[in-house]
Amino acid sequence: MQYTKLGGTDIEISKLCIGCMSFGKAGTMHDWTLGEKESEEIIKQALSLGINFFDTANGYSAGTSEEYLGRAIKNNIARDKVVIASKVYFNEGRLSKNAILREIDGTLARLGTDYLDLYIIHRFDYDTPIEETMEALDHLVRCGKVRAIGASAMYGYQFHNMQLAAEKHGWTKFSAMENHYNLLYREDERELIPICRQLGVSLMPYSPLAGGHLSRATWRSDTLRSKTDKVAAGKYDRMEQQDMLIVERVKELSEKYGCKMSQIALAWQWAKGVASPIIGATKPQYLEDAAGALDVKLTDTDTAYLEELYVPHPVVGAIDKNPEQGVILLDEKK
């Protein structure tokens, strides 16, 4: 495994992050999530590969994702040997001061730890002043409950304004951005990603394999997730015809290098300066494949070839308003 620093902090993260949305009681959020025993097996496999970075959220599977992760960590490794991230937003009060102070305690209790390495705001909150949010996050850092803070999918100007507010008041600034980014969705290259680079913020994108579309030569598969994941369908199905042209190029390069398609997609992420793409693995082999991608080195010509056919996509990730209370699956295909 290879490692890098998270933003300007001294927190060392593996160049792969395990996305814990795959863990939790099935039916509480998704039908395809893994039970506790299966989740722990994936986590043990990740640890054996040297992966030390895990990303969950308070809203994943009604809190059971955090519970499964916390118990698996406690059973298998010392707390200070791993980097745990969780998120806040899809909860009552969104990113208000009261909500943040309440939700961090719930997250820590479910994880069975007294601190988080990284606390991420899951979306931009249109109802709470950004100063209130940033001051509350800074308080968590100062009192030792959180080591660093990050943000997730939002518009570039929103992220920039929040960083400016922190800088103006001497509060903790964001060190990480968890945004939607892959070969089939590159809209953040316009504003958000350049802002992150300018500010020294690490990129830890979710959906680096575009819901599995970059790991196989066909658009659909027979897996339970492919058949039931309405969120992935909502994110990607409307651009299937154009995006399959890119998938075909991923397949072509995988044959050229004698590797998996998923490894080409991940190698592209690192070639673009990503710190740690988030892998939502449901089988141990997926982690083996992801770790093997670190050995795949794309040339500039390869990268240009993969990117050449991209066309503008509808925005998926950043939101224009807060959803109704209780809504978590934003992009679900009805």
mmCIF file of C-alpha atoms in Angstrom:
data_model
loop_
_atom_site.group_PDB
_atom_site.id
_atom_site.type_symbol
_atom_site.label_atom_id
_atom_site.label_comp_id
_atom_site.label_asym_id
_atom_site.label_seq_id
_atom_site.Cartn_x
_atom_site.Cartn_y
_atom_site.Cartn_z
ATOM 1 C CA MET A 1 0.000 0.000 0.000
ATOM 2 C CA GLN A 2 1.007 3.595 -0.575
ATOM 3 C CA TYR A 3 0.206 6.501 1.727
ATOM 4 C CA THR A 4 -0.173 10.270 1.593
ATOM 5 C CA LYS A 5 -0.997 13.140 3.947
ATOM 6 C CA LEU A 6 -4.536 14.457 4.319
ATOM 7 C CA GLY A 7 -4.438 18.072 3.162
ATOM 8 C CA GLY A 8 -2.023 20.071 5.276
ATOM 9 C CA THR A 9 -2.454 17.835 8.317
ATOM 10 C CA ASP A 10 -0.130 15.190 9.730
ATOM 11 C CA ILE A 11 -2.799 12.506 9.233
ATOM 12 C CA GLU A 12 -1.414 9.734 7.045
ATOM 13 C CA ILE A 13 -3.995 8.006 4.861
ATOM 14 C CA SER A 14 -3.751 5.042 2.519
ATOM 15 C CA LYS A 15 -4.221 5.874 -1.160
ATOM 16 C CA LEU A 16 -7.404 3.825 -1.053
ATOM 17 C CA CYS A 17 -10.316 4.532 1.267
ATOM 18 C CA ILE A 18 -12.990 1.979 2.180
ATOM 19 C CA GLY A 19 -16.489 3.351 1.663
ATOM 20 C CA CYS A 20 -18.689 2.016 4.443
ATOM 21 C CA MET A 21 -22.025 2.680 2.741
ATOM 22 C CA SER A 22 -21.657 -0.986 1.742
ATOM 23 C CA PHE A 23 -21.972 -1.990 5.414
ATOM 24 C CA GLY A 24 -25.174 -2.000 7.450
ATOM 25 C CA LYS A 25 -28.498 -3.677 8.033
ATOM 26 C CA ALA A 26 -30.021 -4.423 4.625
ATOM 27 C CA GLY A 27 -33.286 -2.627 3.950
ATOM 28 C CA THR A 28 -32.601 0.327 6.233
ATOM 29 C CA MET A 29 -31.076 2.256 3.303
ATOM 30 C CA HIS A 30 -30.117 -0.157 0.511
ATOM 31 C CA ASP A 31 -31.123 -3.767 -0.087
ATOM 32 C CA TRP A 32 -27.590 -4.878 -0.995
ATOM 33 C CA THR A 33 -25.580 -3.844 2.084
ATOM 34 C CA LEU A 34 -23.525 -6.403 4.007
ATOM 35 C CA GLY A 35 -24.411 -7.765 7.435
ATOM 36 C CA GLU A 36 -22.059 -7.357 10.382
ATOM 37 C CA LYS A 37 -20.071 -10.554 9.892
ATOM 38 C CA GLU A 38 -19.566 -9.957 6.161
ATOM 39 C CA SER A 39 -18.688 -6.312 6.809
ATOM 40 C CA GLU A 40 -15.992 -7.319 9.291
ATOM 41 C CA GLU A 41 -14.485 -9.727 6.765
ATOM 42 C CA ILE A 42 -14.151 -6.895 4.232
ATOM 43 C CA ILE A 43 -12.647 -4.609 6.885
ATOM 44 C CA LYS A 44 -10.146 -7.306 7.930
ATOM 45 C CA GLN A 45 -9.178 -7.786 4.292
ATOM 46 C CA ALA A 46 -8.648 -4.043 3.895
ATOM 47 C CA LEU A 47 -6.424 -3.933 6.974
ATOM 48 C CA SER A 48 -4.380 -6.875 5.691
ATOM 49 C CA LEU A 49 -3.715 -4.909 2.501
ATOM 50 C CA GLY A 50 -2.480 -1.908 4.482
ATOM 51 C CA ILE A 51 -5.613 0.191 3.945
ATOM 52 C CA ASN A 52 -6.079 2.377 7.020
ATOM 53 C CA PHE A 53 -8.757 4.847 5.835
ATOM 54 C CA PHE A 54 -12.493 4.239 6.356
ATOM 55 C CA ASP A 55 -15.373 6.553 5.431
ATOM 56 C CA THR A 56 -18.895 6.232 6.853
ATOM 57 C CA ALA A 57 -21.782 8.565 7.756
ATOM 58 C CA ASN A 58 -24.389 9.045 10.450
ATOM 59 C CA GLY A 59 -27.154 8.331 7.938
ATOM 60 C CA TYR A 60 -25.784 5.139 6.400
ATOM 61 C CA SER A 61 -28.194 2.271 7.091
ATOM 62 C CA ALA A 62 -29.779 3.999 10.089
ATOM 63 C CA GLY A 63 -26.464 4.174 11.951
ATOM 64 C CA THR A 64 -25.633 0.480 11.618
ATOM 65 C CA SER A 65 -22.753 1.220 9.217
ATOM 66 C CA GLU A 66 -20.986 3.167 11.974
ATOM 67 C CA GLU A 67 -21.780 0.431 14.499
ATOM 68 C CA TYR A 68 -20.419 -2.375 12.299
ATOM 69 C CA LEU A 69 -17.276 -0.403 11.474
ATOM 70 C CA GLY A 70 -16.616 0.528 15.094
ATOM 71 C CA ARG A 71 -16.897 -3.023 16.358
ATOM 72 C CA ALA A 72 -14.776 -4.420 13.524
ATOM 73 C CA ILE A 73 -12.018 -1.898 14.229
ATOM 74 C CA LYS A 74 -12.120 -2.700 17.946
ATOM 75 C CA ASN A 75 -11.855 -6.424 17.219
ATOM 76 C CA ASN A 76 -8.949 -6.219 14.780
ATOM 77 C CA ILE A 77 -6.642 -3.229 15.222
ATOM 78 C CA ALA A 78 -5.614 -0.446 17.601
ATOM 79 C CA ARG A 79 -7.712 2.683 17.174
ATOM 80 C CA ASP A 80 -4.701 4.922 16.509
ATOM 81 C CA LYS A 81 -3.638 2.759 13.554
ATOM 82 C CA VAL A 82 -6.686 3.684 11.470
ATOM 83 C CA VAL A 83 -8.182 6.891 10.093
ATOM 84 C CA ILE A 84 -11.959 7.065 10.512
ATOM 85 C CA ALA A 85 -14.121 9.598 8.709
ATOM 86 C CA SER A 86 -17.839 10.133 9.174
ATOM 87 C CA LYS A 87 -20.336 12.682 7.918
ATOM 88 C CA VAL A 88 -23.143 14.956 9.071
ATOM 89 C CA TYR A 89 -26.045 16.639 7.206
ATOM 90 C CA PHE A 90 -28.824 14.117 6.527
ATOM 91 C CA ASN A 91 -30.243 14.639 10.015
ATOM 92 C CA GLU A 92 -32.581 16.926 11.868
ATOM 93 C CA GLY A 93 -31.180 20.458 11.883
ATOM 94 C CA ARG A 94 -28.716 19.740 9.043
ATOM 95 C CA LEU A 95 -25.520 21.697 9.793
ATOM 96 C CA SER A 96 -26.787 23.945 12.575
ATOM 97 C CA LYS A 97 -24.630 24.247 15.675
ATOM 98 C CA ASN A 98 -27.069 22.237 17.763
ATOM 99 C CA ALA A 99 -27.287 19.485 15.142
ATOM 100 C CA ILE A 100 -23.521 19.172 14.737
ATOM 101 C CA LEU A 101 -22.922 19.018 18.499
ATOM 102 C CA ARG A 102 -25.670 16.403 18.842
ATOM 103 C CA GLU A 103 -24.734 14.278 15.843
ATOM 104 C CA ILE A 104 -21.009 14.024 16.625
ATOM 105 C CA ASP A 105 -21.842 12.435 19.978
ATOM 106 C CA GLY A 106 -24.146 9.911 18.310
ATOM 107 C CA THR A 107 -21.504 9.057 15.730
ATOM 108 C CA LEU A 108 -18.770 8.615 18.341
ATOM 109 C CA ALA A 109 -21.036 6.407 20.452
ATOM 110 C CA ARG A 110 -21.930 4.161 17.497
ATOM 111 C CA LEU A 111 -18.280 3.893 16.468
ATOM 112 C CA GLY A 112 -17.173 3.235 20.038
ATOM 113 C CA THR A 113 -14.442 5.860 19.941
ATOM 114 C CA ASP A 114 -13.863 9.204 21.633
ATOM 115 C CA TYR A 115 -12.648 11.011 18.522
ATOM 116 C CA LEU A 116 -12.967 11.111 14.737
ATOM 117 C CA ASP A 117 -9.965 11.657 12.502
ATOM 118 C CA LEU A 118 -12.067 13.411 9.864
ATOM 119 C CA TYR A 119 -15.568 14.902 10.108
ATOM 120 C CA ILE A 120 -17.190 15.747 6.794
ATOM 121 C CA ILE A 121 -20.253 17.858 6.030
ATOM 122 C CA HIS A 122 -22.248 15.649 3.669
ATOM 123 C CA ARG A 123 -23.759 18.487 1.588
ATOM 124 C CA PHE A 124 -24.138 22.283 1.688
ATOM 125 C CA ASP A 125 -26.851 23.482 4.064
ATOM 126 C CA TYR A 126 -28.995 26.253 2.582
ATOM 127 C CA ASP A 127 -30.753 26.936 5.895
ATOM 128 C CA THR A 128 -27.782 27.518 8.211
ATOM 129 C CA PRO A 129 -25.328 30.456 8.024
ATOM 130 C CA ILE A 130 -21.912 29.142 7.008
ATOM 131 C CA GLU A 131 -20.320 30.948 9.972
ATOM 132 C CA GLU A 132 -22.484 28.944 12.370
ATOM 133 C CA THR A 133 -21.432 25.682 10.734
ATOM 134 C CA MET A 134 -17.735 26.489 10.554
ATOM 135 C CA GLU A 135 -17.593 27.721 14.154
ATOM 136 C CA ALA A 136 -19.304 24.534 15.363
ATOM 137 C CA LEU A 137 -16.865 22.353 13.418
ATOM 138 C CA ASP A 138 -13.938 24.349 14.791
ATOM 139 C CA HIS A 139 -15.267 23.786 18.315
ATOM 140 C CA LEU A 140 -15.164 20.016 17.745
ATOM 141 C CA VAL A 141 -11.512 20.244 16.724
ATOM 142 C CA ARG A 142 -10.591 22.437 19.673
ATOM 143 C CA CYS A 143 -12.263 20.126 22.189
ATOM 144 C CA GLY A 144 -10.562 17.046 20.737
ATOM 145 C CA LYS A 145 -13.572 15.225 19.320
ATOM 146 C CA VAL A 146 -12.365 15.722 15.723
ATOM 147 C CA ARG A 147 -8.847 15.954 14.283
ATOM 148 C CA ALA A 148 -9.677 17.438 10.868
ATOM 149 C CA ILE A 149 -12.729 18.500 8.865
ATOM 150 C CA GLY A 150 -13.835 18.011 5.290
ATOM 151 C CA ALA A 151 -16.715 18.698 2.924
ATOM 152 C CA SER A 152 -18.603 16.647 0.372
ATOM 153 C CA ALA A 153 -20.387 17.341 -2.913
ATOM 154 C CA MET A 154 -21.201 21.039 -3.351
ATOM 155 C CA TYR A 155 -20.575 23.899 -5.752
ATOM 156 C CA GLY A 156 -17.126 25.440 -5.901
ATOM 157 C CA TYR A 157 -18.221 28.883 -4.742
ATOM 158 C CA GLN A 158 -19.903 27.357 -1.665
ATOM 159 C CA PHE A 159 -16.784 25.478 -0.661
ATOM 160 C CA HIS A 160 -14.627 28.548 -1.262
ATOM 161 C CA ASN A 161 -16.925 30.757 0.815
ATOM 162 C CA MET A 162 -16.799 28.326 3.716
ATOM 163 C CA GLN A 163 -13.006 28.233 3.605
ATOM 164 C CA LEU A 164 -12.912 32.035 3.534
ATOM 165 C CA ALA A 165 -15.203 32.234 6.560
ATOM 166 C CA ALA A 166 -12.905 29.891 8.486
ATOM 167 C CA GLU A 167 -9.824 31.844 7.493
ATOM 168 C CA LYS A 168 -11.425 35.180 8.417
ATOM 169 C CA HIS A 169 -12.328 34.017 11.920
ATOM 170 C CA GLY A 170 -9.276 31.858 12.603
ATOM 171 C CA TRP A 171 -11.311 28.652 12.576
ATOM 172 C CA THR A 172 -10.257 25.228 11.333
ATOM 173 C CA LYS A 173 -10.351 24.953 7.540
ATOM 174 C CA PHE A 174 -11.319 21.969 5.445
ATOM 175 C CA SER A 175 -8.566 19.478 4.643
ATOM 176 C CA ALA A 176 -10.534 17.099 2.412
ATOM 177 C CA MET A 177 -13.175 17.104 -0.316
ATOM 178 C CA GLU A 178 -15.318 14.011 -0.879
ATOM 179 C CA ASN A 179 -16.875 14.760 -4.242
ATOM 180 C CA HIS A 180 -18.452 12.836 -7.103
ATOM 181 C CA TYR A 181 -15.653 12.221 -9.605
ATOM 182 C CA ASN A 182 -14.821 9.514 -12.134
ATOM 183 C CA LEU A 183 -14.251 9.014 -15.864
ATOM 184 C CA LEU A 184 -18.012 9.206 -16.464
ATOM 185 C CA TYR A 185 -18.581 12.298 -14.304
ATOM 186 C CA ARG A 186 -16.048 15.118 -14.454
ATOM 187 C CA GLU A 187 -18.125 18.253 -13.898
ATOM 188 C CA ASP A 188 -16.102 19.240 -10.820
ATOM 189 C CA GLU A 189 -13.057 19.807 -13.022
ATOM 190 C CA ARG A 190 -14.613 23.171 -13.925
ATOM 191 C CA GLU A 191 -14.481 24.855 -10.501
ATOM 192 C CA LEU A 192 -14.430 22.681 -7.379
ATOM 193 C CA ILE A 193 -11.314 20.619 -8.093
ATOM 194 C CA PRO A 194 -9.157 23.627 -9.115
ATOM 195 C CA ILE A 195 -10.245 25.377 -5.901
ATOM 196 C CA CYS A 196 -9.248 22.336 -3.849
ATOM 197 C CA ARG A 197 -5.847 22.210 -5.519
ATOM 198 C CA GLN A 198 -5.329 25.917 -4.947
ATOM 199 C CA LEU A 199 -6.146 25.541 -1.244
ATOM 200 C CA GLY A 200 -4.166 22.322 -0.677
ATOM 201 C CA VAL A 201 -7.287 20.251 0.006
ATOM 202 C CA SER A 202 -7.056 16.484 -0.572
ATOM 203 C CA LEU A 203 -9.499 14.846 -2.963
ATOM 204 C CA MET A 204 -11.189 11.625 -1.800
ATOM 205 C CA PRO A 205 -13.876 11.071 -4.460
ATOM 206 C CA TYR A 206 -16.819 8.762 -4.048
ATOM 207 C CA SER A 207 -18.032 6.528 -6.913
ATOM 208 C CA PRO A 208 -14.591 6.275 -8.583
ATOM 209 C CA LEU A 209 -15.922 3.284 -10.559
ATOM 210 C CA ALA A 210 -19.230 4.988 -11.420
ATOM 211 C CA GLY A 211 -21.359 2.467 -9.589
ATOM 212 C CA GLY A 212 -19.525 -0.416 -11.250
ATOM 213 C CA HIS A 213 -19.919 0.846 -14.817
ATOM 214 C CA LEU A 214 -16.149 1.318 -15.133
ATOM 215 C CA SER A 215 -15.432 -2.222 -13.955
ATOM 216 C CA ARG A 216 -17.237 -4.194 -16.682
ATOM 217 C CA ALA A 217 -17.735 -4.087 -20.449
ATOM 218 C CA THR A 218 -21.544 -4.116 -20.208
ATOM 219 C CA TRP A 219 -23.742 -1.423 -18.693
ATOM 220 C CA ARG A 220 -25.718 -3.816 -16.497
ATOM 221 C CA SER A 221 -24.761 -6.899 -14.511
ATOM 222 C CA ASP A 222 -26.562 -9.653 -12.620
ATOM 223 C CA THR A 223 -25.388 -8.587 -9.156
ATOM 224 C CA LEU A 224 -27.903 -7.741 -6.446
ATOM 225 C CA ARG A 225 -26.547 -4.208 -6.291
ATOM 226 C CA SER A 226 -26.857 -3.670 -10.044
ATOM 227 C CA LYS A 227 -30.453 -4.907 -9.961
ATOM 228 C CA THR A 228 -31.572 -2.935 -6.900
ATOM 229 C CA ASP A 229 -29.350 0.183 -6.631
ATOM 230 C CA LYS A 230 -31.758 2.884 -7.769
ATOM 231 C CA VAL A 231 -29.332 5.608 -6.698
ATOM 232 C CA ALA A 232 -26.640 4.426 -9.119
ATOM 233 C CA ALA A 233 -29.288 4.182 -11.842
ATOM 234 C CA GLY A 234 -30.360 7.746 -11.129
ATOM 235 C CA LYS A 235 -26.780 8.971 -11.327
ATOM 236 C CA TYR A 236 -25.750 7.273 -14.552
ATOM 237 C CA ASP A 237 -28.474 5.700 -16.689
ATOM 238 C CA ARG A 238 -29.526 8.846 -18.560
ATOM 239 C CA MET A 239 -26.042 9.166 -20.104
ATOM 240 C CA GLU A 240 -25.610 5.468 -20.883
ATOM 241 C CA GLN A 241 -25.268 5.791 -24.663
ATOM 242 C CA GLN A 242 -22.494 8.396 -24.541
ATOM 243 C CA ASP A 243 -20.727 6.955 -21.520
ATOM 244 C CA MET A 244 -20.501 3.450 -22.965
ATOM 245 C CA LEU A 245 -18.020 4.886 -25.488
ATOM 246 C CA ILE A 246 -15.754 5.770 -22.571
ATOM 247 C CA VAL A 247 -16.317 2.370 -20.944
ATOM 248 C CA GLU A 248 -15.139 0.764 -24.190
ATOM 249 C CA ARG A 249 -11.890 2.730 -24.004
ATOM 250 C CA VAL A 250 -11.367 1.632 -20.405
ATOM 251 C CA LYS A 251 -11.796 -1.958 -21.608
ATOM 252 C CA GLU A 252 -9.333 -1.372 -24.449
ATOM 253 C CA LEU A 253 -6.640 -0.031 -22.112
ATOM 254 C CA SER A 254 -7.216 -2.833 -19.612
ATOM 255 C CA GLU A 255 -6.431 -5.308 -22.394
ATOM 256 C CA LYS A 256 -3.369 -3.291 -23.365
ATOM 257 C CA TYR A 257 -1.985 -3.407 -19.810
ATOM 258 C CA GLY A 258 -3.278 -6.872 -18.921
ATOM 259 C CA CYS A 259 -5.253 -5.647 -15.915
ATOM 260 C CA LYS A 260 -8.829 -5.194 -14.725
ATOM 261 C CA MET A 261 -10.995 -2.372 -16.039
ATOM 262 C CA SER A 262 -11.456 -1.134 -12.475
ATOM 263 C CA GLN A 263 -7.682 -0.790 -12.173
ATOM 264 C CA ILE A 264 -7.558 1.490 -15.200
ATOM 265 C CA ALA A 265 -10.312 3.653 -13.717
ATOM 266 C CA LEU A 266 -8.473 3.916 -10.388
ATOM 267 C CA ALA A 267 -5.091 4.534 -12.013
ATOM 268 C CA TRP A 268 -6.719 7.453 -13.848
ATOM 269 C CA GLN A 269 -7.814 8.901 -10.471
ATOM 270 C CA TRP A 270 -4.266 8.932 -9.124
ATOM 271 C CA ALA A 271 -2.988 10.329 -12.430
ATOM 272 C CA LYS A 272 -5.389 13.245 -11.874
ATOM 273 C CA GLY A 273 -3.938 13.978 -8.439
ATOM 274 C CA VAL A 274 -6.582 12.280 -6.308
ATOM 275 C CA ALA A 275 -5.330 11.399 -2.813
ATOM 276 C CA SER A 276 -7.596 8.483 -1.932
ATOM 277 C CA PRO A 277 -10.581 7.300 -4.010
ATOM 278 C CA ILE A 278 -13.328 5.641 -1.976
ATOM 279 C CA ILE A 279 -13.970 1.980 -2.775
ATOM 280 C CA GLY A 280 -17.326 0.500 -1.804
ATOM 281 C CA ALA A 281 -16.329 -3.155 -1.797
ATOM 282 C CA THR A 282 -18.768 -5.996 -1.131
ATOM 283 C CA LYS A 283 -16.333 -8.820 -1.982
ATOM 284 C CA PRO A 284 -12.711 -9.326 -0.845
ATOM 285 C CA GLN A 285 -11.568 -9.711 -4.464
ATOM 286 C CA TYR A 286 -12.636 -6.140 -5.193
ATOM 287 C CA LEU A 287 -10.131 -4.915 -2.600
ATOM 288 C CA GLU A 288 -7.359 -7.078 -4.059
ATOM 289 C CA ASP A 289 -8.108 -5.585 -7.474
ATOM 290 C CA ALA A 290 -8.138 -2.033 -6.105
ATOM 291 C CA ALA A 291 -4.803 -2.457 -4.328
ATOM 292 C CA GLY A 292 -3.324 -3.910 -7.520
ATOM 293 C CA ALA A 293 -4.301 -0.745 -9.373
ATOM 294 C CA LEU A 294 -1.431 1.064 -7.643
ATOM 295 C CA ASP A 295 0.912 -0.857 -9.952
ATOM 296 C CA VAL A 296 -0.809 0.447 -13.097
ATOM 297 C CA LYS A 297 0.815 3.598 -14.464
ATOM 298 C CA LEU A 298 -0.988 5.463 -17.233
ATOM 299 C CA THR A 299 0.861 7.667 -19.695
ATOM 300 C CA ASP A 300 -0.321 11.155 -20.586
ATOM 301 C CA THR A 301 -1.448 9.695 -23.912
ATOM 302 C CA ASP A 302 -3.518 7.073 -22.102
ATOM 303 C CA THR A 303 -5.142 9.699 -19.908
ATOM 304 C CA ALA A 304 -6.011 11.898 -22.882
ATOM 305 C CA TYR A 305 -7.458 8.895 -24.720
ATOM 306 C CA LEU A 306 -9.712 8.043 -21.766
ATOM 307 C CA GLU A 307 -10.899 11.639 -21.447
ATOM 308 C CA GLU A 308 -11.358 12.509 -25.123
ATOM 309 C CA LEU A 309 -15.013 11.460 -25.542
ATOM 310 C CA TYR A 310 -16.394 13.067 -22.382
ATOM 311 C CA VAL A 311 -19.346 15.428 -22.836
ATOM 312 C CA PRO A 312 -20.967 17.724 -20.253
ATOM 313 C CA HIS A 313 -23.257 15.897 -17.828
ATOM 314 C CA PRO A 314 -26.172 17.014 -15.656
ATOM 315 C CA VAL A 315 -24.916 17.914 -12.182
ATOM 316 C CA VAL A 316 -25.063 14.933 -9.802
ATOM 317 C CA GLY A 317 -23.816 15.452 -6.281
ATOM 318 C CA ALA A 318 -24.121 19.151 -5.516
ATOM 319 C CA ILE A 319 -27.695 20.183 -4.691
ATOM 320 C CA ASP A 320 -29.603 23.437 -5.297
ATOM 321 C CA LYS A 321 -31.678 23.277 -2.108
ATOM 322 C CA ASN A 322 -32.020 21.165 1.003
ATOM 323 C CA PRO A 323 -34.110 18.037 0.390
ATOM 324 C CA GLU A 324 -37.162 17.220 2.474
ATOM 325 C CA GLN A 325 -36.320 16.041 5.969
ATOM 326 C CA GLY A 326 -35.698 12.293 6.004
ATOM 327 C CA VAL A 327 -34.545 12.079 2.387
ATOM 328 C CA ILE A 328 -31.112 10.480 2.074
ATOM 329 C CA LEU A 329 -31.091 8.834 -1.378
ATOM 330 C CA LEU A 330 -30.960 12.033 -3.408
ATOM 331 C CA ASP A 331 -30.441 10.606 -6.888
ATOM 332 C CA GLU A 332 -32.779 7.641 -6.600
ATOM 333 C CA LYS A 333 -34.391 6.592 -9.891
ATOM 334 C CA LYS A 334 -38.123 6.377 -9.293
#
